[in-house]
mmCIF file of C-alpha atoms and ligand atoms in Angstrom:
data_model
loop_
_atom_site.group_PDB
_atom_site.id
_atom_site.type_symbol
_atom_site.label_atom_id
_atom_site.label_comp_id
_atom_site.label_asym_id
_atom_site.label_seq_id
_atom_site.Cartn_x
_atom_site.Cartn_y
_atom_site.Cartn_z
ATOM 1 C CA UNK V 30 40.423 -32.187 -60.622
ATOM 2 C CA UNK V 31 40.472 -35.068 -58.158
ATOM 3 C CA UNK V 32 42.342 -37.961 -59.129
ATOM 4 C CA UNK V 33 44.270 -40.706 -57.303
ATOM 5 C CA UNK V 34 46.360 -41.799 -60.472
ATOM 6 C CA UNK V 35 48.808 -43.712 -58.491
ATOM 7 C CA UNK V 36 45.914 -45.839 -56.821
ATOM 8 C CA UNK V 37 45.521 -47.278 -60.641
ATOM 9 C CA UNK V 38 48.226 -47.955 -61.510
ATOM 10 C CA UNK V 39 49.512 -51.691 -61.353
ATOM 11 C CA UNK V 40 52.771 -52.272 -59.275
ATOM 12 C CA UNK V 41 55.986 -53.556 -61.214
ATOM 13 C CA UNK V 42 56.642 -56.805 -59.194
ATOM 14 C CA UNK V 43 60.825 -56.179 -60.189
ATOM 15 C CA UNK V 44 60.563 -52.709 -57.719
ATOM 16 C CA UNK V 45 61.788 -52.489 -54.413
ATOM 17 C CA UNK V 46 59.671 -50.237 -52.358
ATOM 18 C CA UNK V 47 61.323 -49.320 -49.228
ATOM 19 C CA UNK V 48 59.565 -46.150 -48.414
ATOM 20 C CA UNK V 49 55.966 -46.343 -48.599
ATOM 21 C CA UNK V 50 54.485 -43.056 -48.474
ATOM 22 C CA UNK V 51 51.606 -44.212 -50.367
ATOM 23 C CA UNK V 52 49.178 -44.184 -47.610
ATOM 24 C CA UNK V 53 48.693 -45.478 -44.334
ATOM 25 C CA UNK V 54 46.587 -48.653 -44.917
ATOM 26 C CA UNK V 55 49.441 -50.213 -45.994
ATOM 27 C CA UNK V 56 50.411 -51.115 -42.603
ATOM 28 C CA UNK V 57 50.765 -54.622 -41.257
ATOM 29 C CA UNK V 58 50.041 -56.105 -37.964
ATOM 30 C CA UNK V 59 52.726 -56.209 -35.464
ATOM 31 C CA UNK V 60 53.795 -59.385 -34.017
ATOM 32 C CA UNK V 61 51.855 -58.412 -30.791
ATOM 33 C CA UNK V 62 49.177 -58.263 -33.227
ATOM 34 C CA UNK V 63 49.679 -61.632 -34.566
ATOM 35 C CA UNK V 64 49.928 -63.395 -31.325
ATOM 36 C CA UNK V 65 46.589 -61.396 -29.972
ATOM 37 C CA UNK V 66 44.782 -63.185 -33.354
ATOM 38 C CA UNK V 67 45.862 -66.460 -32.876
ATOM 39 C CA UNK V 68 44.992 -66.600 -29.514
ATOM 40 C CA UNK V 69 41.998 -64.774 -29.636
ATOM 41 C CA UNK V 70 39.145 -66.224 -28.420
ATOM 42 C CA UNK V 71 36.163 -66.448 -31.061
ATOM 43 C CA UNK V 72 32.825 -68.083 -31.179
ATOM 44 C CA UNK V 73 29.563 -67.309 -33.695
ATOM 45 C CA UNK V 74 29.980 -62.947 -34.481
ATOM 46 C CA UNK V 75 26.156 -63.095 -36.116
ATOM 47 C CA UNK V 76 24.916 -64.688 -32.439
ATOM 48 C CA UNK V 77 26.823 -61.724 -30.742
ATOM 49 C CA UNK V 78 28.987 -64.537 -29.274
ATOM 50 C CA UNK V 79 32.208 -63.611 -30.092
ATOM 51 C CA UNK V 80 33.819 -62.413 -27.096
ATOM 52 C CA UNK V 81 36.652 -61.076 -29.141
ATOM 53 C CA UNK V 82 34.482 -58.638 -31.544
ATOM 54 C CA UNK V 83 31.949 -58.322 -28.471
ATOM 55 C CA UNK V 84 34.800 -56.419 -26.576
ATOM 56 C CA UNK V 85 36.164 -54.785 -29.437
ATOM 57 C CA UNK V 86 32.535 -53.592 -30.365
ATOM 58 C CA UNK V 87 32.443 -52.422 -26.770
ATOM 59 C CA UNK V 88 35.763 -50.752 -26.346
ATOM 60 C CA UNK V 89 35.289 -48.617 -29.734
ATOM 61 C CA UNK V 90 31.692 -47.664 -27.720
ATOM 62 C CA UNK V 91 33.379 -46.446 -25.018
ATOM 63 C CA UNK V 92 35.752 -45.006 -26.870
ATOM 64 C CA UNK V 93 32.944 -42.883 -28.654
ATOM 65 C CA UNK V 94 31.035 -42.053 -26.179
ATOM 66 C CA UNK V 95 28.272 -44.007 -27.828
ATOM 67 C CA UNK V 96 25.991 -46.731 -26.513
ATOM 68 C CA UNK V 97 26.983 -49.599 -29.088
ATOM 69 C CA UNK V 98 28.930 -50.171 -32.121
ATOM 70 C CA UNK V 99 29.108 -52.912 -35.068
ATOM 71 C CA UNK V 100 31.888 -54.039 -36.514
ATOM 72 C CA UNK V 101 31.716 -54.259 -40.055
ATOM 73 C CA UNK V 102 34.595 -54.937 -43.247
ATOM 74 C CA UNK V 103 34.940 -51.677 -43.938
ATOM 75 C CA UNK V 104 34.852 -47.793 -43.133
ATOM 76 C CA UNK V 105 33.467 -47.200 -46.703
ATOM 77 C CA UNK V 106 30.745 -49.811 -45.673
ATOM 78 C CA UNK V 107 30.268 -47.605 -41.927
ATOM 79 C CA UNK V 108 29.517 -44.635 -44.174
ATOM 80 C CA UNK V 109 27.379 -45.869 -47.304
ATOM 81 C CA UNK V 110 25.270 -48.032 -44.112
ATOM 82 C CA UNK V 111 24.987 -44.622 -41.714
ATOM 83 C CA UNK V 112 23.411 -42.667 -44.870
ATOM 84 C CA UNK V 113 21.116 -45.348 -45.164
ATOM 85 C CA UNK V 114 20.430 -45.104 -41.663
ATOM 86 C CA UNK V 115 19.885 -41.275 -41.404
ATOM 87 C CA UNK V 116 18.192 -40.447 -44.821
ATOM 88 C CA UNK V 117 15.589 -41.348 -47.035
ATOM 89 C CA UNK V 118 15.851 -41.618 -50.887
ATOM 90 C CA UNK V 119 16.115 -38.679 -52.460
ATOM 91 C CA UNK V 120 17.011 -36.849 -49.342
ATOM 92 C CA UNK V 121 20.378 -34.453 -49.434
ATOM 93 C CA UNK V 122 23.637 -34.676 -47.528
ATOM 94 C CA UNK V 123 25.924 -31.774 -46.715
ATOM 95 C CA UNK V 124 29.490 -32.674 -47.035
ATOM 96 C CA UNK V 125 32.394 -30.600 -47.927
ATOM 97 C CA UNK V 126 33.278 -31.175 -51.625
ATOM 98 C CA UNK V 127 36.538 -32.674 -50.903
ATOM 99 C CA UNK V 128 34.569 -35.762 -49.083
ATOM 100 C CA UNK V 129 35.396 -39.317 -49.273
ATOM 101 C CA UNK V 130 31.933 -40.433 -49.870
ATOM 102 C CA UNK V 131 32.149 -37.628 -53.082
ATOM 103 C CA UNK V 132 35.377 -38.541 -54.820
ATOM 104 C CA UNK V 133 36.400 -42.472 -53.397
ATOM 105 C CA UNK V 134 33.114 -44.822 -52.566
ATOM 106 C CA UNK V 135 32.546 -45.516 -56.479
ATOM 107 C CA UNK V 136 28.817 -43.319 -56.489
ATOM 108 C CA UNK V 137 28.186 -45.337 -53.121
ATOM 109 C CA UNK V 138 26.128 -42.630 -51.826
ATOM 110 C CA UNK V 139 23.651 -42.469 -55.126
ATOM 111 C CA UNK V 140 23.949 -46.574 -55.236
ATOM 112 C CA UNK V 141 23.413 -47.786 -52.088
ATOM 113 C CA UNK V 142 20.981 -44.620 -50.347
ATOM 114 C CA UNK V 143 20.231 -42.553 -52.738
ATOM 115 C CA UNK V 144 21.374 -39.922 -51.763
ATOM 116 C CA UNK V 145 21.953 -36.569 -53.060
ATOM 117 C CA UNK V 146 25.174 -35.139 -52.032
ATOM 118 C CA UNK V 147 25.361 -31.003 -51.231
ATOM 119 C CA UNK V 148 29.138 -29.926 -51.839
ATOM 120 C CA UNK V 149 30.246 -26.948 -49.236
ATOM 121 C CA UNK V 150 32.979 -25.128 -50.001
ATOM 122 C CA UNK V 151 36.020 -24.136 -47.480
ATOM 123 C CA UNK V 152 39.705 -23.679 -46.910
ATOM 124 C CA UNK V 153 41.285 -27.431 -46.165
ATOM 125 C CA UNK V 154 38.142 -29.497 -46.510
ATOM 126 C CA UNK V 155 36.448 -27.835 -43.627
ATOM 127 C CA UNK V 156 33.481 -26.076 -44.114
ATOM 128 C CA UNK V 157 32.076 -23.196 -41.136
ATOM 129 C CA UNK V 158 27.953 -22.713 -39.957
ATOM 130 C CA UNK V 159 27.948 -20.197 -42.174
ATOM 131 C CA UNK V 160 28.406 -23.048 -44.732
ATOM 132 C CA UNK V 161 25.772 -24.654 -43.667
ATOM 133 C CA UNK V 162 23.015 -22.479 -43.038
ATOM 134 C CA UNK V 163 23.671 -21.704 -46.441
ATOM 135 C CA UNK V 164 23.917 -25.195 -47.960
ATOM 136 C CA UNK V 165 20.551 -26.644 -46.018
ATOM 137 C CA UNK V 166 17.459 -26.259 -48.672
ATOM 138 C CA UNK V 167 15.204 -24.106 -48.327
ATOM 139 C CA UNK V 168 11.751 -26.427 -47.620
ATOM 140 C CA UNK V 169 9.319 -26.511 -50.410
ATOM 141 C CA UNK V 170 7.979 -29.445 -52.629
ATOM 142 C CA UNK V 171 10.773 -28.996 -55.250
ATOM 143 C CA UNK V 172 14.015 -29.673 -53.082
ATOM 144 C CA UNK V 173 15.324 -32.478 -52.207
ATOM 145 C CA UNK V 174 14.897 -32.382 -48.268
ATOM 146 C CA UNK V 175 18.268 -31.835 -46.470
ATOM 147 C CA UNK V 176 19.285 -34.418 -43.935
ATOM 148 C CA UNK V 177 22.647 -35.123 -42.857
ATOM 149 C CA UNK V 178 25.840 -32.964 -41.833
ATOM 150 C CA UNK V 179 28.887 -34.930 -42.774
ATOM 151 C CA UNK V 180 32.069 -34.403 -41.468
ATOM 152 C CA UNK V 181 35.453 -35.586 -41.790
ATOM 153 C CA UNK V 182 37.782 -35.730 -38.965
ATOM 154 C CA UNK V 183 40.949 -35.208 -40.040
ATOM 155 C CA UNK V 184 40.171 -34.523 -43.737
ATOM 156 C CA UNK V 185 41.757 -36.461 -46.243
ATOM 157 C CA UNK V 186 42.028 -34.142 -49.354
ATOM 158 C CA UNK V 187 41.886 -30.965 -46.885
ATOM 159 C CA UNK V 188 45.663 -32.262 -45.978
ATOM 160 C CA UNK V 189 45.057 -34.524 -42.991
ATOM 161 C CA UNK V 190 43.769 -31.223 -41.486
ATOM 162 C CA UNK V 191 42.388 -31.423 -38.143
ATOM 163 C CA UNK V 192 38.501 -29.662 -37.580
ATOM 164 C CA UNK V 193 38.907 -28.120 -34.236
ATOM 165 C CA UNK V 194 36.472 -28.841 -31.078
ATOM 166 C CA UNK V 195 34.791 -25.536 -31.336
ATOM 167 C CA UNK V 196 34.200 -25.723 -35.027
ATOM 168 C CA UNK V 197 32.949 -28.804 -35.119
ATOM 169 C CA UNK V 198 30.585 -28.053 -32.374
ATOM 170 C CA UNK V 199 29.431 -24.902 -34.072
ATOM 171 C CA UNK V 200 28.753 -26.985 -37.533
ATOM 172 C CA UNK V 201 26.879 -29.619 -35.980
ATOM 173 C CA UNK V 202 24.904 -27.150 -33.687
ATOM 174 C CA UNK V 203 23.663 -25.122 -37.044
ATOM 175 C CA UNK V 204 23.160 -28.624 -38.483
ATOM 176 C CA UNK V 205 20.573 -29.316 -35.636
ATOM 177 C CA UNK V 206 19.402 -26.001 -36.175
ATOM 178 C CA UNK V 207 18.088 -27.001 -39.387
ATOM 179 C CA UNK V 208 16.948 -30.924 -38.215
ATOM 180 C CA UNK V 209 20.131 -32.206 -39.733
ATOM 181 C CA UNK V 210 21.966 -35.426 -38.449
ATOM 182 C CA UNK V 211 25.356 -35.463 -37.926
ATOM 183 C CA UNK V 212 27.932 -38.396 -38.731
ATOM 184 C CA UNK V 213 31.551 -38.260 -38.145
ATOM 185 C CA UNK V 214 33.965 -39.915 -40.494
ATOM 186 C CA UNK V 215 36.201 -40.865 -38.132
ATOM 187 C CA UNK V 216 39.454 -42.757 -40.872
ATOM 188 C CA UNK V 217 41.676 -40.750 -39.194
ATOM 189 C CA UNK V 218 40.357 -39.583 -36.352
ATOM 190 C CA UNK V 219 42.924 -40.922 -34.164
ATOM 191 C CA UNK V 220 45.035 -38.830 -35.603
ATOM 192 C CA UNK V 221 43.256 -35.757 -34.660
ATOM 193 C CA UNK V 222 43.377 -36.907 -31.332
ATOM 194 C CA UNK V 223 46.993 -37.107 -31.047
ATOM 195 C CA UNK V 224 47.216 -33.967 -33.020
ATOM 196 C CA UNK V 225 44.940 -32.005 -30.918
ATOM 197 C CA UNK V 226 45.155 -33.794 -27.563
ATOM 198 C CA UNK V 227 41.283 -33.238 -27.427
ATOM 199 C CA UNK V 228 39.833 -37.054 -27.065
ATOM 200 C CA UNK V 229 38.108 -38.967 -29.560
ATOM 201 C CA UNK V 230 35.052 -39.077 -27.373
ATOM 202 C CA UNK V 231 35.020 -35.272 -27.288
ATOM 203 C CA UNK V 232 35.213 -34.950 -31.023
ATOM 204 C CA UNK V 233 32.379 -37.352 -31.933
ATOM 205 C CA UNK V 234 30.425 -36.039 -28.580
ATOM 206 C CA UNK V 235 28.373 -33.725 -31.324
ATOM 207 C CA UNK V 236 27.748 -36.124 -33.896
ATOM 208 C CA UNK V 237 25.218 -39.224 -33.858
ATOM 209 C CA UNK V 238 27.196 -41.391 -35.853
ATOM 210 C CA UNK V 239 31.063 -41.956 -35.676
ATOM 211 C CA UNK V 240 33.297 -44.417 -36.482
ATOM 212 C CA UNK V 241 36.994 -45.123 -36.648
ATOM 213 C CA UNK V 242 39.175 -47.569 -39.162
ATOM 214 C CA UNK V 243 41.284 -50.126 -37.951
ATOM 215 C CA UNK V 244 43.221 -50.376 -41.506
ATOM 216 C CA UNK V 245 44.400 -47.170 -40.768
ATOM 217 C CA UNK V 246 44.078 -46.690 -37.073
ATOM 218 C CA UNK V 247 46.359 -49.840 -36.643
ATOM 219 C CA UNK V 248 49.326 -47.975 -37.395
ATOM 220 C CA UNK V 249 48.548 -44.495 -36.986
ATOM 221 C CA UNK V 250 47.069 -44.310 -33.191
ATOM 222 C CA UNK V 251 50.565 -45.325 -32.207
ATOM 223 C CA UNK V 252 51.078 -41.526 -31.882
ATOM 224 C CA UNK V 253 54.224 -40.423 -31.092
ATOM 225 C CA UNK V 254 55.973 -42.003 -34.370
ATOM 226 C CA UNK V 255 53.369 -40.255 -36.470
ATOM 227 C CA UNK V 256 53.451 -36.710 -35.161
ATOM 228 C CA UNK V 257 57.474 -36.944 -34.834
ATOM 229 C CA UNK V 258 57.460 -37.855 -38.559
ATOM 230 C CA UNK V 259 55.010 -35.590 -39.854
ATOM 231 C CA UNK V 260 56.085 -33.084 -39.339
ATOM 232 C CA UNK V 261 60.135 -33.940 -39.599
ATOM 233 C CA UNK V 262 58.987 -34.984 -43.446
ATOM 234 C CA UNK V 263 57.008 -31.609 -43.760
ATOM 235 C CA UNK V 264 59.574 -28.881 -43.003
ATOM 236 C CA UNK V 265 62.215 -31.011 -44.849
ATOM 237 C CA UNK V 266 59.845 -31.106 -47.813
ATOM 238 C CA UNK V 267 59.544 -27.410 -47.840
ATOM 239 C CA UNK V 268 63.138 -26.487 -48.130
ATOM 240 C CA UNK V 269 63.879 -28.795 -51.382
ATOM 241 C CA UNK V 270 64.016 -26.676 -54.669
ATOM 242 C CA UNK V 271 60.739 -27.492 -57.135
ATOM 243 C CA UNK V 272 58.625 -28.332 -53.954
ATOM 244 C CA UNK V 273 55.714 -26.179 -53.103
ATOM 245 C CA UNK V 274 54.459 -26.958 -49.584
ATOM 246 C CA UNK V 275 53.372 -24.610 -46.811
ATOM 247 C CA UNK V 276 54.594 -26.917 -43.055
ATOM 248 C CA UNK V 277 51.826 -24.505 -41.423
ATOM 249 C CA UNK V 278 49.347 -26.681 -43.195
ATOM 250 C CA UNK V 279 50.455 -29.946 -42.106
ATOM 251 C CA UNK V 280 48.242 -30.774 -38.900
ATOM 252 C CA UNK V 281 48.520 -34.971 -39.082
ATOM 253 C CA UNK V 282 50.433 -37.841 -41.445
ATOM 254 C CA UNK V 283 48.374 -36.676 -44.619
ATOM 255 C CA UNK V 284 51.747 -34.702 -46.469
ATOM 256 C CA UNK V 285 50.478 -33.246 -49.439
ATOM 257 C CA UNK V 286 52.526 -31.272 -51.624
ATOM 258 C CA UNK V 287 52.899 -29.643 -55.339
ATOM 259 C CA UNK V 288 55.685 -30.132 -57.967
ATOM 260 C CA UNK V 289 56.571 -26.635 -59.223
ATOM 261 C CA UNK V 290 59.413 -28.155 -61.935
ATOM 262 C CA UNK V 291 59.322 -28.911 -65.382
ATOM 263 C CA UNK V 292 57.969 -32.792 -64.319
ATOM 264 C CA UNK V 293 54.548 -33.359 -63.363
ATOM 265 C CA UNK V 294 52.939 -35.354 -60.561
ATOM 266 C CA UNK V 295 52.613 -38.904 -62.119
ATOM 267 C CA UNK V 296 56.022 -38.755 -63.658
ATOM 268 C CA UNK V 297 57.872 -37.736 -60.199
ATOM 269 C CA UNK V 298 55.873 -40.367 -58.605
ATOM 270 C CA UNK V 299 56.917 -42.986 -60.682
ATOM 271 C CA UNK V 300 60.791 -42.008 -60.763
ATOM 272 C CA UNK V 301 60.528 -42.141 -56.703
ATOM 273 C CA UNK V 302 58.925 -45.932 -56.932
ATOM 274 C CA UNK V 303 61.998 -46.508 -59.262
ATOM 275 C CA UNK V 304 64.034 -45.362 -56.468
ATOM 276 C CA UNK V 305 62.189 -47.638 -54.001
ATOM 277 C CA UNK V 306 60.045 -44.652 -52.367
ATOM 278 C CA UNK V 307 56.217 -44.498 -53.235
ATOM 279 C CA UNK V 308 53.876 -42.005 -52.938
ATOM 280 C CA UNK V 309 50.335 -40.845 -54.436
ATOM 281 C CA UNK V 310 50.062 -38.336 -57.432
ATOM 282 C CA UNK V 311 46.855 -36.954 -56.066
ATOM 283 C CA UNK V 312 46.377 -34.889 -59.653
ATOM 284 C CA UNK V 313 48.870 -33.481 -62.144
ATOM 285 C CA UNK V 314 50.659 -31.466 -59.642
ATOM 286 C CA UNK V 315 49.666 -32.737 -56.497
ATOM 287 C CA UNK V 316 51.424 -35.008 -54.480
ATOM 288 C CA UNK V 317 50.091 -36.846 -51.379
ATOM 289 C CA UNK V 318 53.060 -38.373 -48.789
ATOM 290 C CA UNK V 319 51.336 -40.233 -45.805
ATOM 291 C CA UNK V 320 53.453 -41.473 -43.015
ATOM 292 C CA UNK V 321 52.619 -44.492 -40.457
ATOM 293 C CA UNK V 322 53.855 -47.187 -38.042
ATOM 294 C CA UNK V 323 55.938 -48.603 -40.690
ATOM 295 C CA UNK V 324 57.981 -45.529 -41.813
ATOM 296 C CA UNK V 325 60.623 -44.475 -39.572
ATOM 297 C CA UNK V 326 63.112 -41.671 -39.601
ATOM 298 C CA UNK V 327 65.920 -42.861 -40.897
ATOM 299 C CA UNK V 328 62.744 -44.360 -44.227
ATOM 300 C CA UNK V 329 62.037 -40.168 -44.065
ATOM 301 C CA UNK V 330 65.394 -39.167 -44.810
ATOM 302 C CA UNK V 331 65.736 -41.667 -47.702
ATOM 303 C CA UNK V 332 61.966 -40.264 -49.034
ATOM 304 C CA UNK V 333 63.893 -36.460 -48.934
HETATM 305 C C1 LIG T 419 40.006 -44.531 -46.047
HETATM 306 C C2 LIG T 419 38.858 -43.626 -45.806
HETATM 307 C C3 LIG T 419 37.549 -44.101 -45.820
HETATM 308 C C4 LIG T 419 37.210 -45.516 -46.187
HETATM 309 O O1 LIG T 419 37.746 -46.468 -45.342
HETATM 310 P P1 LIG T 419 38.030 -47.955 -45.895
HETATM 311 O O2 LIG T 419 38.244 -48.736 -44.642
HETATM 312 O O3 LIG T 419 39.243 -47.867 -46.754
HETATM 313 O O4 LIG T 419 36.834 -48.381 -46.641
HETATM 314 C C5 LIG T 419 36.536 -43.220 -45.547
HETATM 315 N N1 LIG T 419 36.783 -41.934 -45.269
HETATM 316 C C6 LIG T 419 38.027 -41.437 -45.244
HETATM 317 C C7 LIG T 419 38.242 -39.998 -44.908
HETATM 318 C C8 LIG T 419 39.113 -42.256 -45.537
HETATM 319 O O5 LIG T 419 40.341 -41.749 -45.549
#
């Protein structure tokens, strides 16, 4: 079971959190950032005469490797608009079942396109072209009429695992085998990047749509910070008694680990946020630790 308990649950105003683990779009502009807003030069976005979103459209382009890109409110909203872009009602989308559009876009993808969503199955939400050739319908007046290839770079419920190049080149390659498009959900693909080393332009190369997330990408692109941390919080997780949590499987700041004590997930979740650390109980075992440009070393040790 899937279930982001934590997310629900209102916040006691009389806590002190000063160890957010609970994800990384809790991170707040930096006071370059600040100054770059006010001073920012602006004019009418819907006219395309905003020189500030004009550039940022273009840089994120170039960035890519794609002709053009929109800026819109939200990466849920980049998603839910590429499926209506690439399919028709009724038509199917093949997405590993750990996908965000699945489990955290509230039915978005039956809402909004109508869309029938084909769950593949694989070790740390990444699926392989065997996967797919499997997964893609076989035509005839009775199926819906497969589509889209979705994939999420890094994956979110696969652990902030990173897809590698050739992978996600042979995925995308049996997609196109079949007539499928290909969209890249790109939340955390910065992360990848620094992971990997392999550019972001490389990693959507493949894919016709591809975006990024600024609420996350704010913090996390700063790079050096995240990678230090991840993987500082991972090994140190895996020697504490009660924790289950392989470091091998940590590629990015997604830190998810199981309670293997007498308390479960929620309840360890909420004696850390009494404690002034908070994290995600991703289900009744599962915990999810993510770390970004607000959480330093010394915020790690304190989260141990
Ligand atoms: C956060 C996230 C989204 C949605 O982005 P929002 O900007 O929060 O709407 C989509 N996909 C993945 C993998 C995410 O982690």
């Amino acid at each position: 079971m899937i279930r982001c308990a934590a997310e629900d649950q209102p916040m006691s105003a009389t806590i002190r959190i000063d160890v957010d683990l609970f994800s990384d779009t809790v991170t707040r502009p930096t006071p370059a950032m600040r100054r770059f807003m006010c001073d920012a030069e602006v004019g009418d976005e819907q006219k395309g005469e905003d020189p500030t979103v004009n550039h940022l459209q273009e840089m994120v382009a170039e960035l890519l490797g794609k002709e053009a890109a929109v800026f819109l409110p939200s990466g849920t909203m980049c998603n839910e608009i590429a499926m209506r872009v690439h399919c028709r009602h009724g038509d199917e989308m093949l997405a590993h079942r750990t996908a965000h559009p699945i489990h955290f876009e509230t039915g978005g993808p039956a809402a909004l396109a109508g869309v029938n969503v084909r769950p593949l199955d694989g070790a740390r939400g990444q699926f392989d072209a065997a996967a797919v050739h499997e997964g893609v319908r076989f035509p005839g007046r009775h199926s819906p009429r497969s589509r889209l290839l979705w994939v999420e770079q890094t994956s979110n419920l696969g652990g902030g695992s990173v897809w590698p190049l050739e992978r996600v080149a042979r995925v995308v390659e049996a997609g196109r085998g079949h007539g499928l498009a290909a969209h890249l959900d790109g939340a955390r693909l910065m992360n990848a990047v620094v992971a990997s080393g392999v550019s972001a332009r490389a990693f959507a190369e493949p894919f016709d749509s591809a975006w990024i997330d600024f609420t996350k990408g704010l913090g996390a692109p700063v790079g050096a910070a995240l990678a230090g941390s991840r993987d500082f919080l991972a090994e140190g997780l895996a020697g504490l008694p009660g924790i289950k949590l392989d470091p091998a499987e940590v590629d990015t700041n997604l830190v998810f680990f199981d309670v293997t004590g007498s308390i479960d997930a929620p309840t360890a979740v909420e004696r850390l946020l009494a404690q002034g650390v908070r994290m995600g109980a991703m289900g009744p075992r599962t915990i999810r630790a993510v770390t970004h440009l607000d959480v330093d070393s010394p915020g790690i040790d304190r989260a141990l």
